[in-house]
Short mmCIF file of C-alpha atoms in Angstrom, two decimals:
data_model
loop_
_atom_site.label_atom_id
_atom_site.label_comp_id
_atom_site.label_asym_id
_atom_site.label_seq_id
_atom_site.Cartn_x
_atom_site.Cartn_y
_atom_site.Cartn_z
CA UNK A 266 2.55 -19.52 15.36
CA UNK A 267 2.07 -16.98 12.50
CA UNK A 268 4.42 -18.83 9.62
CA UNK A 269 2.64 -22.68 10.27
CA UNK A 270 -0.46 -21.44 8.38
CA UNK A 271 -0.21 -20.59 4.13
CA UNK A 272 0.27 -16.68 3.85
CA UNK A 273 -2.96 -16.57 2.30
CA UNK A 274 -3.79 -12.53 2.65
CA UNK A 275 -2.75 -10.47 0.02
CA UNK B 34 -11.86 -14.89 2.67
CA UNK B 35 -14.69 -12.75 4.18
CA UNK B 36 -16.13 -9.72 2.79
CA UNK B 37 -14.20 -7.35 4.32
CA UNK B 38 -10.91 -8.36 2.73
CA UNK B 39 -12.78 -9.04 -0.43
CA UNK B 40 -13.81 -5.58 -0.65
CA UNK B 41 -10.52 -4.41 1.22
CA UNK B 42 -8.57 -6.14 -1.69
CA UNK B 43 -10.84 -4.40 -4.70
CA UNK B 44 -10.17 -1.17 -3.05
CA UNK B 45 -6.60 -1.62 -2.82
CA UNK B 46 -6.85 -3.05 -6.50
CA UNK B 47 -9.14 0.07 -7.46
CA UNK B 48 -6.05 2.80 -6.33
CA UNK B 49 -3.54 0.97 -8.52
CA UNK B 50 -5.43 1.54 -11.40
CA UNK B 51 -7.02 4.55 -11.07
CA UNK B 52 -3.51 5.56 -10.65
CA UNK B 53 -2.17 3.65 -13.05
CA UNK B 54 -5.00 4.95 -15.49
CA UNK B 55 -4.88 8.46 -13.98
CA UNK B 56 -0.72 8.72 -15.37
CA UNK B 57 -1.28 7.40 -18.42
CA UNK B 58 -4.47 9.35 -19.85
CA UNK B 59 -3.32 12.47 -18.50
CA UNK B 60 0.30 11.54 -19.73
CA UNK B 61 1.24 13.26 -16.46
CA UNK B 62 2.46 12.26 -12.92
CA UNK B 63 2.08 16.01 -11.51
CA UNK B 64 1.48 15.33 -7.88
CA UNK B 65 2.23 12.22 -7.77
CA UNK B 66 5.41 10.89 -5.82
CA UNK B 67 7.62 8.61 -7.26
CA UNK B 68 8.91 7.35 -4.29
CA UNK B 69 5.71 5.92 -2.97
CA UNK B 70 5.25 3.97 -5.59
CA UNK B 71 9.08 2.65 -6.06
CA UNK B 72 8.60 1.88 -2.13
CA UNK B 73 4.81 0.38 -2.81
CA UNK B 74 7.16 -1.89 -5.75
CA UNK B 75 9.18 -3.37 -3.26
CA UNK B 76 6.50 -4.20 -0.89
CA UNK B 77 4.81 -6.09 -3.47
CA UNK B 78 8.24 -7.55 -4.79
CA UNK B 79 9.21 -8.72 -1.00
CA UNK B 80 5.89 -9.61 -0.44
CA UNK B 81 4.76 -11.54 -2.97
CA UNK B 82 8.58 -13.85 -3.74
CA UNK B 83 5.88 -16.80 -2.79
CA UNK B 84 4.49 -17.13 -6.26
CA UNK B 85 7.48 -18.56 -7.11
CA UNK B 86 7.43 -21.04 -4.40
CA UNK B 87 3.54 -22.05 -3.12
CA UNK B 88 -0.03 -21.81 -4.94
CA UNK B 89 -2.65 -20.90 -3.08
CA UNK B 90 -5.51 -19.86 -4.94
CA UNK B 91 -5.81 -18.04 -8.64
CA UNK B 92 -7.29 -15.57 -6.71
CA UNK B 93 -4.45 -15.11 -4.61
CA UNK B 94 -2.20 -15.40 -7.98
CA UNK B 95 -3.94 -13.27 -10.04
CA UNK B 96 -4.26 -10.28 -7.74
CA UNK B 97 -0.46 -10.87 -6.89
CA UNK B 98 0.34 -10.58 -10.74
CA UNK B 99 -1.63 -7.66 -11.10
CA UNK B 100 -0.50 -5.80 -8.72
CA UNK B 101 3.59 -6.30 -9.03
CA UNK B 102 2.85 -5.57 -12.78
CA UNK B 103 0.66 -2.29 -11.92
CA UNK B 104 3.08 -1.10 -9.58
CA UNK B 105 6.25 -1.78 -11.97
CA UNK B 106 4.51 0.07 -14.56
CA UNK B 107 3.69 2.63 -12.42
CA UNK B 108 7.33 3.30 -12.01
CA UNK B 109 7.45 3.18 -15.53
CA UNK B 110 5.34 5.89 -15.99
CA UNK B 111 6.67 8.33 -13.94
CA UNK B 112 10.27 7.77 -14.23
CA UNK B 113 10.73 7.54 -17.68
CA UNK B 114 8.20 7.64 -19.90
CA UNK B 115 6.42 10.80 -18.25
CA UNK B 116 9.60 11.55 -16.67
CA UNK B 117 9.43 14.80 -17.87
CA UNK B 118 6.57 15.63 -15.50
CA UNK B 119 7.97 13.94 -12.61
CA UNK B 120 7.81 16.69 -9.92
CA UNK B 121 11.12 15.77 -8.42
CA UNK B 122 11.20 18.48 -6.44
CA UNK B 123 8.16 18.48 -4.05
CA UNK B 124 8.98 14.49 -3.83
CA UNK B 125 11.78 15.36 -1.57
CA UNK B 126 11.17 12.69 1.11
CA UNK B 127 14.07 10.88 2.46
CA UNK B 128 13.21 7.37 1.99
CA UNK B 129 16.52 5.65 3.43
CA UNK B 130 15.08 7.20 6.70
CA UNK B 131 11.79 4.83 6.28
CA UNK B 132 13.67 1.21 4.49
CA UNK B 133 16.57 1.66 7.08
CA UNK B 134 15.01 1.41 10.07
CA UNK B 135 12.33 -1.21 8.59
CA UNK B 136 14.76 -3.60 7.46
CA UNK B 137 16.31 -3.44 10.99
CA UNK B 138 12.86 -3.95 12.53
CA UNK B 139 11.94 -6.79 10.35
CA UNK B 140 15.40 -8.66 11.08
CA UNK B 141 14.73 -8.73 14.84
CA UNK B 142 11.02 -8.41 15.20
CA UNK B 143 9.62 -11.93 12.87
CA UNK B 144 7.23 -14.68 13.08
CA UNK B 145 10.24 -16.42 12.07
CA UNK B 146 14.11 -16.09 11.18
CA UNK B 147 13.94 -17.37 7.33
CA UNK B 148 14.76 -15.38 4.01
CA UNK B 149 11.07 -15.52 2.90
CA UNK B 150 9.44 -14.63 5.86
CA UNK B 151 12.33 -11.58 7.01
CA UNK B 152 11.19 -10.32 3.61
CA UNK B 153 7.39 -10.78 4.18
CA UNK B 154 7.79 -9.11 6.99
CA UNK B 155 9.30 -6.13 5.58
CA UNK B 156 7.29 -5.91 3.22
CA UNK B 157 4.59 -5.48 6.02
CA UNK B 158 6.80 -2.78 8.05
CA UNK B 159 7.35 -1.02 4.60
CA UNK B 160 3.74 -0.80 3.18
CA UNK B 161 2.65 0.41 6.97
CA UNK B 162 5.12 3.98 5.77
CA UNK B 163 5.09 3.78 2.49
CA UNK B 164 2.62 6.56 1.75
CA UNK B 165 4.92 8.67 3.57
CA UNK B 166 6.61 10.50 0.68
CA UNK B 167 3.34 11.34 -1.34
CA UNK B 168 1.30 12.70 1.96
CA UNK B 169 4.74 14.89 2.67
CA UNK B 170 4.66 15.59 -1.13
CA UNK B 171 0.88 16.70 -1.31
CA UNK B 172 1.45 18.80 2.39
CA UNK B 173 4.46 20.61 0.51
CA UNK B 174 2.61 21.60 -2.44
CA UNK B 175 -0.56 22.23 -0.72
CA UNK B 176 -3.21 20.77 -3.04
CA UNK B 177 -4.01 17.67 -4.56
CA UNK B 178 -5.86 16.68 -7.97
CA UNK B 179 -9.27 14.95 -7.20
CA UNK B 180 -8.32 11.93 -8.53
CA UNK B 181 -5.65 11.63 -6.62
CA UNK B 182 -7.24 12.08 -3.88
CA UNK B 183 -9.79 9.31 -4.54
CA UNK B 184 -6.20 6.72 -4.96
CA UNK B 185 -5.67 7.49 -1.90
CA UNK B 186 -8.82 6.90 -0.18
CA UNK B 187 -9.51 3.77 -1.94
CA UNK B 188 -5.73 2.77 -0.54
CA UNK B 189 -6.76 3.68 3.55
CA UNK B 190 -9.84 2.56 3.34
CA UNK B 191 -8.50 -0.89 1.61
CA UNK B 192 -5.71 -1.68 4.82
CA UNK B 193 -8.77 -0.29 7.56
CA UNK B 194 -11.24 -3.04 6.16
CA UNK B 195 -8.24 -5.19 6.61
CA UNK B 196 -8.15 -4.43 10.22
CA UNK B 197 -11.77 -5.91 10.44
CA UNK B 198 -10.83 -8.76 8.55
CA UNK B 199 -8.61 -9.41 11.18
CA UNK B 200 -10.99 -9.06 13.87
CA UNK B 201 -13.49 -10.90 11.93
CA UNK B 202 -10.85 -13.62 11.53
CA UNK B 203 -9.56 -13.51 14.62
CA UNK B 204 -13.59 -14.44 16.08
CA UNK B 205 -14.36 -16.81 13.86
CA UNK B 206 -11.20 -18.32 12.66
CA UNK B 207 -9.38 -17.85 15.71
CA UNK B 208 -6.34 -16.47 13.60
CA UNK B 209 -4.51 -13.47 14.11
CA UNK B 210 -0.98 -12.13 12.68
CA UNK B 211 0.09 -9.29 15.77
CA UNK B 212 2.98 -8.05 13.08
CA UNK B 213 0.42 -7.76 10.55
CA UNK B 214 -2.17 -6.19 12.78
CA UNK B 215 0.14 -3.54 14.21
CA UNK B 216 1.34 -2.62 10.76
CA UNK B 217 -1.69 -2.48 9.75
CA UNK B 218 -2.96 -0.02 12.09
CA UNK B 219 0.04 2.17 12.10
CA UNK B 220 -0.88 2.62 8.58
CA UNK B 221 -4.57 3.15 8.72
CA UNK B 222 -3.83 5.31 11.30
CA UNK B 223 -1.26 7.51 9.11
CA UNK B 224 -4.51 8.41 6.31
CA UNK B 225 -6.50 9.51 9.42
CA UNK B 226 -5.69 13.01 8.92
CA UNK B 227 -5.96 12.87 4.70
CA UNK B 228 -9.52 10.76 5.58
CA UNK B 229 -11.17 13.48 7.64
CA UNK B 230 -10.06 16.48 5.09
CA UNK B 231 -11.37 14.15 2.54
CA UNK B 232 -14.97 13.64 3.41
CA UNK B 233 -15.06 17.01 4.88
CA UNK B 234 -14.21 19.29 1.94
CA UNK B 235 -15.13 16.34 -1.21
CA UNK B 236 -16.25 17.80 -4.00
CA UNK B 237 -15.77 21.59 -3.37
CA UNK B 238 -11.84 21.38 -4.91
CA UNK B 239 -9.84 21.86 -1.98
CA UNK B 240 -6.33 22.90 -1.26
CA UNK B 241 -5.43 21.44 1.57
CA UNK B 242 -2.29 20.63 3.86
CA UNK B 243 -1.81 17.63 5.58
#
């Protein structure tokens, strides 16, 4: 879900 | 990265300054409200705690710097060195009624029940309102400088090219953030109004009430 990937957006 | 959040993040980093640049050559904050940019602080603050912890890109750094040192001197600005022209009195907006109910939303509506990411996703509900105070503030005094008005086109239009960056990313990436989406629209969605008086009557000088 949403928080596996890098929070790569500013 | 695709070209709409490319361009979506040089808009968004094009308000901060001409803000930023707008205070300090005029050596005035007329018009300007305070409280959207002490609430635009902590979104940044909240946001952006993952410098501390993760690298992703300088890219991603740099921008991050820039902006939580913009918006900190921004705040600055208009609280104490230009204090003096603070309009304190049109920026009359009840913030507690916008960070109250956000921080609830964010504690039970989350990708996931951690410090950092309760924070990142206030951050999210918070930026979605955050304009709030200066749109009430502009709609109680009736009239906005130009150059204000540009900030805050370059800061809708940088969140609605965000919204096709999702889409985009969403097609070919397959990824999509729902919290992030919804925000985001809710706050596109909020400039509609300011949008439409400002291609309409650019140009001419306009009072205007939102």
């Amino acid at each position: 879900d949403g928080d596996a990937k890098q929070k790569d957006e500013l | 990265m695709n070209i709409f959040r490319l361009i979506g993040d040089l808009s968004h980093l094009a308000a901060i300054i001409i803000l930023l640049l707008k205070i300090w050559k005029s050596r005035s904050c007329a018009g300007i409200s305070g409280k959207s940019q002490i609430l635009f602080a902590i979104v940044f603050t909240t946001r952006y705690l993952d410098l501390l912890t993760s690298f992703i890109s300088l890219y991603n750094t740099c921008m991050k710097v820039i902006y939580i040192g913009c918006a900190y001197a921004t705040v600055y600005l208009i609280y104490m060195k230009f204090r003096a022209t603070y309009d304190g009195n049109h920026d009359s907006f009840r913030v507690e009624f916008l960070v109250v109910p956000v921080g609830g939303l964010a504690v039970l509506i989350n990708h996931d029940f951690s410090f950092l990411e309760i924070l990142w996703t206030f951050s999210i509900y918070l930026e979605s309102v955050a304009i709030l105070p200066q749109l009430f503030m502009i709609s109680k005094t009736g009239e906005a400088e130009t150059i204000t008005t540009h900030y805050l086109f370059c800061l809708g239009l940088y969140r609605a090219l965000y919204l096709f960056n999702w889409i985009w990313r969403f097609y070919f990436e397959g990824f999509f953030d729902m919290i992030a989406i919804v925000a985001g629209v809710v706050q596109t969605v909020l400039y509609c109004d300011f949008f439409y008086l400002y291609v309409t009557k650019d140009g001419k000088g306009y009072r205007f009430s939102i």
